[in-house]
Coordinates of C-alpha atoms and ligand atoms in Angstrom, one line a residue:
M18 CA 10.2 22.7 16.7
S19 CA 10.8 21.6 20.3
E20 CA 14.4 22.6 20.5
E21 CA 16.6 24.9 18.6
I22 CA 20.2 26.2 18.3
V23 CA 20.4 29.9 17.3
I24 CA 23.3 31.0 15.1
L25 CA 23.9 34.8 15.3
D26 CA 25.3 36.0 12.0
F27 CA 28.2 38.5 12.1
G28 CA 28.6 38.4 8.3
S29 CA 30.9 35.4 7.8
Q30 CA 30.8 33.8 4.4
Y31 CA 30.5 30.5 6.3
T32 CA 27.5 31.2 8.5
Q33 CA 25.2 29.0 6.4
V34 CA 27.8 26.3 6.4
I35 CA 27.6 26.2 10.2
A36 CA 23.9 25.9 10.0
R37 CA 24.1 23.0 7.5
R38 CA 26.6 21.2 9.7
I39 CA 24.3 21.5 12.8
R40 CA 21.4 20.3 10.8
E41 CA 23.5 17.3 9.6
C42 CA 23.8 16.5 13.3
R43 CA 20.0 16.2 13.3
V44 CA 19.5 19.3 15.3
Y45 CA 17.3 22.2 14.2
C46 CA 18.9 25.6 14.0
S47 CA 18.1 29.1 12.7
I48 CA 20.3 32.0 11.5
L49 CA 19.4 35.3 13.0
P50 CA 21.0 38.8 12.5
F51 CA 23.7 39.6 15.1
N52 CA 21.6 42.3 16.7
T53 CA 18.6 40.2 17.5
S54 CA 17.6 41.0 21.1
A55 CA 18.1 38.6 23.9
E56 CA 14.4 39.1 24.7
E57 CA 13.4 37.8 21.2
I58 CA 15.7 34.9 21.5
R59 CA 14.4 34.0 24.9
Q60 CA 11.0 33.4 23.4
R61 CA 12.3 30.5 21.3
P62 CA 13.0 26.9 22.4
I63 CA 16.7 27.7 22.5
K64 CA 19.2 25.1 23.7
G65 CA 22.4 26.8 22.7
L66 CA 23.8 29.9 20.9
I67 CA 26.5 30.1 18.3
L68 CA 28.2 33.3 17.4
S69 CA 29.5 33.2 13.8
G70 CA 32.7 34.5 12.3
G71 CA 32.8 37.8 10.5
P72 CA 35.1 40.2 8.6
A73 CA 35.1 43.0 11.3
S74 CA 37.3 43.7 14.2
V75 CA 35.6 44.2 17.6
Y76 CA 37.4 47.5 17.9
D77 CA 36.0 49.0 14.6
E78 CA 33.7 51.9 15.1
Q79 CA 31.0 50.1 13.2
A80 CA 31.8 46.6 14.7
P81 CA 28.7 44.4 14.8
L82 CA 28.1 43.7 18.5
P83 CA 25.3 41.6 19.9
D84 CA 23.0 42.3 22.9
R85 CA 25.0 41.9 26.1
K86 CA 22.1 40.1 27.8
L87 CA 22.6 37.1 25.5
F88 CA 25.2 35.9 28.0
E89 CA 22.6 35.8 30.7
L90 CA 20.2 33.5 28.9
G91 CA 21.6 30.6 30.7
V92 CA 22.3 28.5 27.6
P93 CA 25.8 27.3 26.3
V94 CA 27.5 29.7 23.9
L95 CA 30.0 28.8 21.2
G96 CA 31.9 31.7 19.6
I97 CA 33.7 30.9 16.3
C98 CA 36.5 33.2 15.1
Y99 CA 35.0 36.7 15.3
G100 CA 32.4 35.2 17.6
L101 CA 35.3 34.2 20.0
Q102 CA 36.6 37.7 19.9
V103 CA 33.1 39.1 20.7
L104 CA 32.9 36.7 23.7
T105 CA 36.3 37.7 24.9
Y106 CA 35.7 41.4 24.5
F107 CA 32.3 41.4 26.2
L108 CA 33.3 39.2 29.1
G109 CA 36.4 41.2 30.1
G110 CA 39.3 39.7 28.1
Q111 CA 41.6 41.3 25.5
V112 CA 41.7 41.1 21.8
E113 CA 44.7 42.3 19.9
K114 CA 44.3 44.0 16.6
S115 CA 46.6 42.6 14.0
Q116 CA 47.4 43.8 10.5
K117 CA 48.2 40.3 9.2
R118 CA 45.6 37.7 8.7
E119 CA 46.3 34.1 9.7
Y120 CA 44.9 32.1 6.8
G121 CA 45.1 28.5 5.9
K122 CA 45.8 25.1 7.5
G123 CA 47.0 24.7 11.1
R124 CA 47.6 21.9 13.5
L125 CA 45.6 22.0 16.7
E126 CA 46.9 20.3 19.8
V127 CA 44.3 19.6 22.5
K128 CA 45.7 20.3 25.9
S129 CA 42.7 19.4 28.0
P130 CA 41.3 16.2 26.7
G131 CA 38.5 16.5 29.3
C132 CA 37.0 19.5 27.4
A133 CA 33.6 18.4 26.1
L134 CA 34.1 20.0 22.8
F135 CA 36.9 17.5 21.9
R136 CA 35.2 14.3 23.1
K137 CA 35.9 11.3 20.9
L138 CA 38.6 13.2 19.0
P139 CA 42.4 12.6 18.8
K140 CA 44.8 15.0 20.5
R141 CA 46.0 16.4 17.3
L142 CA 43.7 17.8 14.6
Q143 CA 44.0 19.6 11.3
V144 CA 42.1 22.9 11.4
W145 CA 41.4 25.8 9.1
N146 CA 42.2 29.4 10.2
S147 CA 41.0 32.6 8.7
H148 CA 41.2 35.5 11.1
G149 CA 42.9 38.8 11.6
D150 CA 42.6 39.8 15.3
R151 CA 43.5 37.4 18.1
V152 CA 42.7 36.9 21.7
T153 CA 45.6 37.8 24.1
K154 CA 44.0 37.7 27.5
L155 CA 41.0 35.5 28.5
P156 CA 38.1 36.7 30.5
K157 CA 37.7 35.5 34.1
G158 CA 36.6 31.9 34.4
F159 CA 38.0 30.9 31.0
Q160 CA 41.0 28.6 30.3
S161 CA 42.8 27.6 27.1
V162 CA 42.1 24.0 26.1
A163 CA 43.9 23.8 22.7
V164 CA 46.8 25.5 21.0
T165 CA 48.2 25.9 17.4
E166 CA 51.6 26.9 16.2
N167 CA 50.6 30.5 16.2
S168 CA 48.2 30.7 19.1
D169 CA 48.0 29.7 22.7
M170 CA 44.3 30.2 22.7
A171 CA 43.0 28.4 19.7
A172 CA 40.2 26.8 21.7
V173 CA 38.9 28.1 25.1
E174 CA 36.3 27.2 27.6
D175 CA 34.5 28.5 30.7
P176 CA 33.3 25.1 32.0
K177 CA 31.0 26.6 34.6
R178 CA 29.0 28.8 32.4
L179 CA 29.4 26.5 29.4
F180 CA 30.9 29.2 27.2
Y181 CA 33.3 28.0 24.4
G182 CA 35.4 29.7 21.8
L183 CA 37.3 28.5 18.7
Q184 CA 39.7 30.6 16.7
F185 CA 39.5 28.2 13.8
H186 CA 36.5 27.3 11.6
P187 CA 35.1 23.9 12.6
E188 CA 32.4 24.1 9.9
V189 CA 34.5 24.1 6.8
A190 CA 35.7 20.9 4.9
H191 CA 39.4 21.9 5.6
T192 CA 38.8 21.1 9.3
P193 CA 38.1 17.4 8.6
R194 CA 36.9 16.5 12.2
G195 CA 35.1 19.8 12.7
K196 CA 31.7 18.3 12.5
T197 CA 32.4 16.2 15.6
V198 CA 33.4 19.4 17.4
L199 CA 30.0 20.9 16.5
S200 CA 28.2 17.7 17.3
N201 CA 29.9 17.7 20.7
F202 CA 28.7 21.2 21.3
V203 CA 25.0 20.6 20.3
H204 CA 24.7 17.1 21.8
S205 CA 27.0 16.8 24.7
I206 CA 27.1 20.4 25.9
C207 CA 23.6 21.8 24.9
G208 CA 21.9 18.4 25.4
C209 CA 20.0 18.5 22.0
G210 CA 18.5 15.2 20.8
R211 CA 18.7 13.9 17.2
T212 CA 15.2 15.1 16.4
W213 CA 15.6 16.9 13.1
T214 CA 14.9 14.3 10.5
M215 CA 13.1 14.6 7.2
R216 CA 10.7 11.8 8.2
R217 CA 9.6 13.9 11.2
Y218 CA 9.6 17.0 9.2
I219 CA 7.0 15.6 6.8
D220 CA 4.6 15.1 9.7
Q221 CA 5.1 18.6 11.0
A222 CA 4.9 20.2 7.5
V223 CA 1.8 18.2 6.5
E224 CA 0.0 19.4 9.6
E225 CA 1.1 23.0 9.1
I226 CA 0.0 23.0 5.4
R227 CA -3.4 21.6 6.3
N228 CA -3.8 24.2 9.0
Q229 CA -2.9 27.0 6.7
V230 CA -4.8 25.9 3.6
G231 CA -8.0 24.4 5.2
N232 CA -10.4 23.4 2.4
E233 CA -9.0 26.0 -0.1
R234 CA -7.3 25.2 -3.4
V235 CA -3.6 25.7 -4.1
I236 CA -1.7 26.3 -7.3
L237 CA 1.9 25.5 -7.9
G238 CA 4.2 26.2 -10.9
L239 CA 6.2 23.1 -11.6
S240 CA 9.5 23.7 -13.5
G241 CA 10.9 20.2 -13.3
G242 CA 13.6 21.6 -10.9
V243 CA 14.3 20.1 -7.5
D244 CA 12.5 22.7 -5.4
S245 CA 9.2 22.9 -7.1
S246 CA 9.1 19.1 -7.6
V247 CA 9.6 18.4 -3.9
A248 CA 7.2 21.2 -2.9
A249 CA 4.6 19.5 -5.1
A250 CA 5.2 16.1 -3.6
L251 CA 4.9 17.4 -0.1
L252 CA 1.7 19.4 -0.9
D253 CA 0.3 16.3 -2.6
R254 CA 0.9 14.4 0.7
A255 CA -0.8 17.1 2.7
I256 CA -3.8 18.1 0.6
G257 CA -4.0 15.8 -2.4
S258 CA -6.6 16.9 -4.8
Q259 CA -6.8 20.5 -3.5
L260 CA -3.5 21.0 -5.3
T261 CA -3.2 21.9 -9.0
C262 CA 0.2 22.1 -10.7
I263 CA 0.9 24.1 -13.8
L264 CA 3.8 23.2 -16.0
V265 CA 4.7 25.9 -18.6
N266 CA 6.8 24.6 -21.5
N267 CA 8.8 27.7 -22.6
G268 CA 10.5 25.7 -25.4
L269 CA 13.8 26.2 -23.5
M270 CA 13.7 23.1 -21.5
R271 CA 16.1 20.2 -21.8
G272 CA 15.5 17.0 -23.8
R273 CA 12.3 15.2 -22.6
E274 CA 12.1 17.3 -19.5
E275 CA 8.4 18.1 -19.8
N276 CA 7.6 14.5 -20.5
V277 CA 9.5 13.3 -17.3
V278 CA 7.5 15.8 -15.2
R279 CA 4.2 14.8 -16.8
E280 CA 5.0 11.2 -16.2
V281 CA 6.2 11.4 -12.6
F282 CA 3.5 13.8 -11.4
G283 CA 0.6 13.0 -13.7
R284 CA 0.9 9.3 -14.0
H285 CA 2.8 8.3 -10.9
F286 CA 1.5 10.7 -8.3
H287 CA -1.9 11.2 -10.0
M288 CA -1.7 14.9 -9.4
K289 CA -3.9 17.4 -11.2
L290 CA -1.4 18.8 -13.7
H291 CA -2.2 21.5 -16.2
Y292 CA 0.3 21.5 -19.1
E293 CA 0.7 24.8 -21.0
N294 CA 2.8 24.6 -24.1
A295 CA 3.9 28.1 -24.8
T296 CA 6.9 27.3 -27.0
Q297 CA 5.6 29.4 -29.9
T298 CA 4.9 32.5 -27.8
F299 CA 8.4 32.4 -26.3
M300 CA 10.1 31.8 -29.7
Q301 CA 8.3 34.6 -31.3
R302 CA 9.2 37.1 -28.6
L303 CA 12.8 36.0 -28.7
K304 CA 13.1 36.4 -32.4
G305 CA 16.1 38.6 -33.4
V306 CA 17.1 39.2 -29.7
T307 CA 20.8 38.7 -29.0
D308 CA 21.4 40.7 -25.9
P309 CA 21.6 38.3 -22.9
E310 CA 19.9 40.7 -20.4
R311 CA 17.0 41.4 -22.9
K312 CA 16.6 37.6 -23.4
R313 CA 16.3 37.1 -19.6
K314 CA 13.8 40.0 -19.3
I315 CA 11.6 38.8 -22.1
I316 CA 11.6 35.2 -20.8
G317 CA 10.8 36.3 -17.3
K318 CA 8.0 38.6 -18.4
T319 CA 6.5 36.1 -20.8
F320 CA 6.6 33.4 -18.2
I321 CA 4.6 35.5 -15.8
E322 CA 2.0 36.3 -18.5
V323 CA 1.6 32.7 -19.5
F324 CA 1.5 31.5 -15.9
Q325 CA -1.1 34.1 -15.0
A326 CA -3.3 33.1 -17.9
A327 CA -3.0 29.4 -16.9
T328 CA -4.0 30.1 -13.3
K329 CA -7.3 31.6 -14.7
K330 CA -7.8 28.5 -16.8
V331 CA -7.5 26.1 -13.9
G332 CA -10.0 27.9 -11.8
H333 CA -10.0 29.9 -8.6
A334 CA -7.4 29.2 -5.9
K335 CA -6.7 31.1 -2.8
F336 CA -3.1 30.0 -2.4
L337 CA 0.0 29.9 -4.5
A338 CA 2.8 27.5 -3.4
Q339 CA 6.4 28.2 -4.0
G340 CA 9.6 26.2 -3.4
T341 CA 11.3 29.0 -1.5
L342 CA 14.3 27.7 0.5
Y343 CA 15.8 28.8 3.7
P344 CA 18.8 30.6 2.1
D345 CA 16.3 32.7 0.2
I346 CA 14.8 34.1 3.4
I347 CA 17.7 34.4 5.7
E348 CA 18.1 38.1 6.4
S349 CA 21.6 38.6 5.1
V350 CA 23.6 41.0 7.2
S351 CA 25.6 43.2 5.0
I352 CA 28.9 43.9 6.6
E353 CA 31.7 45.4 4.6
G354 CA 34.1 42.8 3.4
N355 CA 31.6 39.9 3.2
P356 CA 31.8 38.7 -0.4
A357 CA 28.8 36.4 -0.1
A358 CA 26.4 39.3 0.5
V359 CA 27.4 41.0 -2.7
I360 CA 27.5 38.1 -5.2
K361 CA 24.2 36.6 -4.2
S362 CA 21.7 39.0 -5.4
H363 CA 21.6 38.6 -9.2
H364 CA 19.7 35.4 -9.4
N365 CA 15.9 35.3 -9.6
V366 CA 14.1 33.6 -6.7
G367 CA 10.7 32.4 -7.7
G368 CA 9.8 35.8 -9.2
L369 CA 6.0 36.1 -9.5
P370 CA 4.6 39.6 -9.1
K371 CA 3.2 40.5 -5.7
K372 CA 0.0 41.8 -7.3
M373 CA -1.1 38.3 -8.1
R374 CA -3.7 38.0 -5.5
F375 CA -2.6 34.7 -3.8
E376 CA -1.6 33.9 -0.4
L377 CA 1.7 32.1 -0.3
V378 CA 2.4 28.6 0.9
E379 CA 6.1 28.0 1.2
P380 CA 6.6 24.5 2.8
L381 CA 10.3 24.3 2.2
K382 CA 11.3 27.7 3.6
Q383 CA 13.0 26.2 6.7
L384 CA 15.2 23.9 4.6
F385 CA 18.6 23.9 2.9
K386 CA 19.0 22.3 -0.5
D387 CA 20.5 19.1 0.8
E388 CA 17.5 18.7 3.1
V389 CA 15.1 19.3 0.2
R390 CA 16.8 16.5 -1.7
E391 CA 16.5 14.2 1.3
L392 CA 12.9 15.1 1.7
G393 CA 12.2 14.5 -1.9
R394 CA 13.6 10.9 -1.7
E395 CA 11.6 10.4 1.5
L396 CA 8.5 11.4 -0.4
G397 CA 9.2 8.9 -3.1
L398 CA 10.5 11.1 -5.9
P399 CA 13.0 9.5 -8.3
K400 CA 16.7 10.1 -7.8
E401 CA 17.0 11.6 -11.3
M402 CA 14.6 14.4 -10.3
V403 CA 15.9 15.0 -6.8
F404 CA 19.7 15.0 -7.6
R405 CA 19.5 16.7 -10.9
Q406 CA 22.0 19.4 -11.6
P407 CA 21.0 23.1 -11.3
F408 CA 19.3 24.5 -14.4
P409 CA 18.8 28.2 -14.9
G410 CA 15.3 29.7 -15.0
P411 CA 15.8 31.1 -18.5
G412 CA 16.7 27.6 -19.6
L413 CA 18.6 26.9 -22.8
A414 CA 18.3 30.5 -23.9
V415 CA 21.4 31.5 -21.8
R416 CA 23.3 28.6 -23.4
I417 CA 22.7 29.7 -26.9
I418 CA 24.9 32.6 -27.7
G419 CA 23.1 35.1 -30.0
E420 CA 19.6 34.6 -31.3
V421 CA 17.5 31.8 -29.9
T422 CA 15.6 29.9 -32.6
S423 CA 13.7 26.6 -32.5
A424 CA 16.4 25.1 -34.8
R425 CA 19.2 26.1 -32.5
C426 CA 17.3 24.8 -29.4
K427 CA 16.9 21.5 -31.1
I428 CA 20.6 21.2 -31.8
L429 CA 21.6 22.2 -28.3
R430 CA 19.0 19.9 -26.8
S431 CA 20.5 16.9 -28.7
A432 CA 24.0 17.8 -27.8
D433 CA 23.1 18.4 -24.2
A434 CA 21.3 15.0 -23.9
I435 CA 24.6 13.3 -25.1
V436 CA 26.6 15.2 -22.4
V437 CA 24.2 14.1 -19.7
E438 CA 23.9 10.6 -20.9
E439 CA 27.7 10.1 -21.1
M440 CA 28.3 11.8 -17.8
K441 CA 25.8 9.5 -16.1
E442 CA 27.1 6.4 -17.8
A443 CA 30.7 7.2 -16.6
G444 CA 29.5 7.8 -13.1
W445 CA 30.4 11.5 -13.1
Y446 CA 27.0 13.2 -13.4
Y447 CA 26.1 13.2 -9.7
E448 CA 29.6 13.8 -8.5
I449 CA 29.9 17.3 -9.9
W450 CA 28.0 20.6 -9.9
Q451 CA 27.0 21.0 -13.6
S452 CA 27.8 19.5 -17.0
F453 CA 26.2 20.9 -20.0
A454 CA 26.6 22.0 -23.6
V455 CA 26.6 25.6 -24.9
L456 CA 25.9 26.4 -28.5
L457 CA 28.2 29.0 -30.1
P458 CA 26.8 30.6 -33.3
V459 CA 30.4 30.5 -34.7
R460 CA 30.6 28.3 -37.8
S461 CA 33.7 26.7 -39.0
V462 CA 34.8 24.4 -41.7
G463 CA 35.1 20.6 -41.4
V464 CA 35.1 17.5 -43.4
M465 CA 32.7 14.6 -43.1
G466 CA 33.3 11.7 -45.5
D467 CA 34.0 13.4 -48.8
E468 CA 32.0 16.4 -47.9
R469 CA 33.0 19.8 -46.7
T470 CA 30.9 20.9 -43.7
Y471 CA 30.2 24.3 -42.3
G472 CA 28.8 23.8 -38.8
Y473 CA 28.3 25.2 -35.4
T474 CA 30.5 24.8 -32.4
I475 CA 29.5 23.2 -29.1
A476 CA 31.4 24.2 -26.0
L477 CA 31.4 21.8 -23.0
R478 CA 30.9 23.4 -19.6
I479 CA 31.7 20.9 -16.9
V480 CA 32.3 22.4 -13.4
E481 CA 32.6 21.5 -9.8
S482 CA 31.4 23.8 -7.1
T483 CA 29.8 23.7 -3.7
D484 CA 27.4 26.6 -4.1
G485 CA 27.7 28.0 -7.6
M486 CA 29.5 31.1 -6.3
T487 CA 32.9 29.9 -7.3
A488 CA 33.7 27.0 -9.6
D489 CA 36.5 25.1 -11.3
W490 CA 36.5 23.1 -14.5
V491 CA 36.5 19.3 -13.9
R492 CA 39.5 17.4 -15.0
L493 CA 37.6 14.6 -16.9
P494 CA 39.4 11.6 -18.4
Y495 CA 40.3 12.2 -22.0
E496 CA 38.5 9.0 -23.0
L497 CA 35.2 10.4 -21.7
L498 CA 35.8 13.8 -23.4
E499 CA 36.6 12.0 -26.6
R500 CA 33.4 9.9 -26.4
I501 CA 31.3 13.0 -25.8
S502 CA 32.9 14.9 -28.6
N503 CA 32.7 12.0 -31.1
R504 CA 29.0 11.4 -30.3
I505 CA 28.0 15.0 -30.6
I506 CA 29.8 15.5 -34.0
N507 CA 28.4 12.2 -35.4
E508 CA 24.9 12.4 -34.0
V509 CA 24.0 16.1 -33.9
K510 CA 23.4 17.5 -37.3
G511 CA 24.8 20.9 -37.8
V512 CA 27.7 20.6 -35.4
N513 CA 31.2 19.8 -36.5
R514 CA 33.4 21.0 -33.7
V515 CA 33.4 20.5 -29.9
C516 CA 35.5 22.6 -27.5
L517 CA 36.1 22.4 -23.8
D518 CA 35.7 25.4 -21.5
I519 CA 38.6 25.4 -19.1
S520 CA 37.9 28.7 -17.3
S521 CA 37.2 29.0 -13.6
K522 CA 34.7 31.2 -11.8
P523 CA 35.7 33.9 -11.1
P524 CA 36.6 35.5 -13.5
A525 CA 34.4 33.5 -15.9
T526 CA 30.8 32.6 -14.9
I527 CA 29.4 29.1 -15.1
E528 CA 26.7 29.9 -17.7
W529 CA 27.9 31.7 -20.8
E530 CA 25.2 34.4 -20.6
Ligands
XMP18 P1 26.7 31.9 -13.0 O1 26.5 31.8 -14.5 O2 26.3 33.2 -12.5 O3 25.8 30.7 -12.4 O4 28.1 31.5 -12.6 C1 25.8 30.3 -11.1 C2 24.8 29.3 -10.9 O5 23.5 29.8 -11.0 C3 22.8 29.3 -12.1 N1 22.1 30.4 -12.9 C4 20.8 30.7 -12.8 N2 19.8 30.1 -12.1 N3 18.3 31.7 -13.0 C5 18.5 30.6 -12.2 O6 17.6 30.1 -11.6 C6 19.3 32.3 -13.7 O7 19.0 33.3 -14.4 C7 20.6 31.8 -13.6 N4 21.8 32.1 -14.1 C8 22.7 31.2 -13.7 C9 23.8 28.5 -13.0 O8 23.2 27.4 -13.7 C10 24.8 28.1 -11.9 O9 24.4 26.9 -11.3

């Protein structure tokens, strides 16, 4: 990359959001731990530095503080929230410890319209605050450029050194014009061009892949999910027939999923695709198992075994490709009070054992999910594949409460297909995070025609979320819910009742197991 913005992470739950916003401005940026040395940063093509927010107070004994020499790099600096306090504290100003957090919406009034941060913006802006301590005296060379009801120093600048600070969070959606503030920083102040586009990324990635792989062969496990699909399409562009994809059917995929994958990659892209139908093996091993954690473990272990065996069948390869994304490799700084750090860890990321003697190719590891989707479209993958909703690795098994059997999978698959179909038809599917069916092994009495039935229950789980960490149930129109319910009960044999899950996360989770 020819130019880069570096974001130093002080543990804010929003650090990745800052990075995403900067990338949306078509500028490449990286997140580095707060204690990365100025020397290390100097080696990079850095055009500007952003200090993230964080839960600490600069006066805490354990406060995360950066290398002082950062302020001598000669590049513009933007401190956000805690980052502003760090800037103030290091450069000779004063920060006041406060017991009370200022949290929520605020109104910003720009006092110096000439400040480059507020170019092309109105004088009054809605902003989002979330901070404890506040700046009470500015360092030499600084001046206040905007105020809120509660602060005379909501935005500050040192126009000579190009140091800026914001007490509010420009990166969150609750600061509606915040992206323009960030765009002003990276474009007008740091002088970055709009060079980060997926079209350009393809050229760069293709070259890197070719350099890494040479004439060797590469294997990739396709799951039908967004990441592995886009990785496959990118590798196909770079090395064509040197790539072999392996699709393991664990019997826990959604309706027609394996056929779609075979059609798109086999027939459309003409990739070498090895299809391994291991449904029987998975079903046998899951027999009688009801504990959710045991189910997950069995599925994970069996997948590795089956995949390993399949790699032997397709012949020697030196490389294994994985759809690792940027959020998977960011070194998360664990600072007390940062909820994001704690919640993240329980999901599997890729998960093949290190002892498999492959070298890894990870062509998506610089990208965020939104970028992977954009890349997928650019590479010619269909919208259905690129914008599909998240689907857990253990598949339908975590949506069948109790024992997983082929018969139950069949019921759930049919019910789920109806949910997806109706959500798409009504224009809701791509607007929300997830919409799926869960099979409860509870049977209840019903009537159908003149007959008494004794059938299973389907729960509908339809949620909105931005990252899966918190979620809320979607208020769907009754007519749509009615249609889904009627169709499931009429068309799926064995089901006579449909319920709607109206719990939020937390305290409930999105999946039922
Ligand atoms: P929960 O159920 O923890 O889910 O609220 C949050 C998000 O993660 C997905 N999920 C998983 N993804 N392997 C995965 O790859 C898993 O074991 C797994 N469990 C949950 C879930 O679909 C939701 O989007």
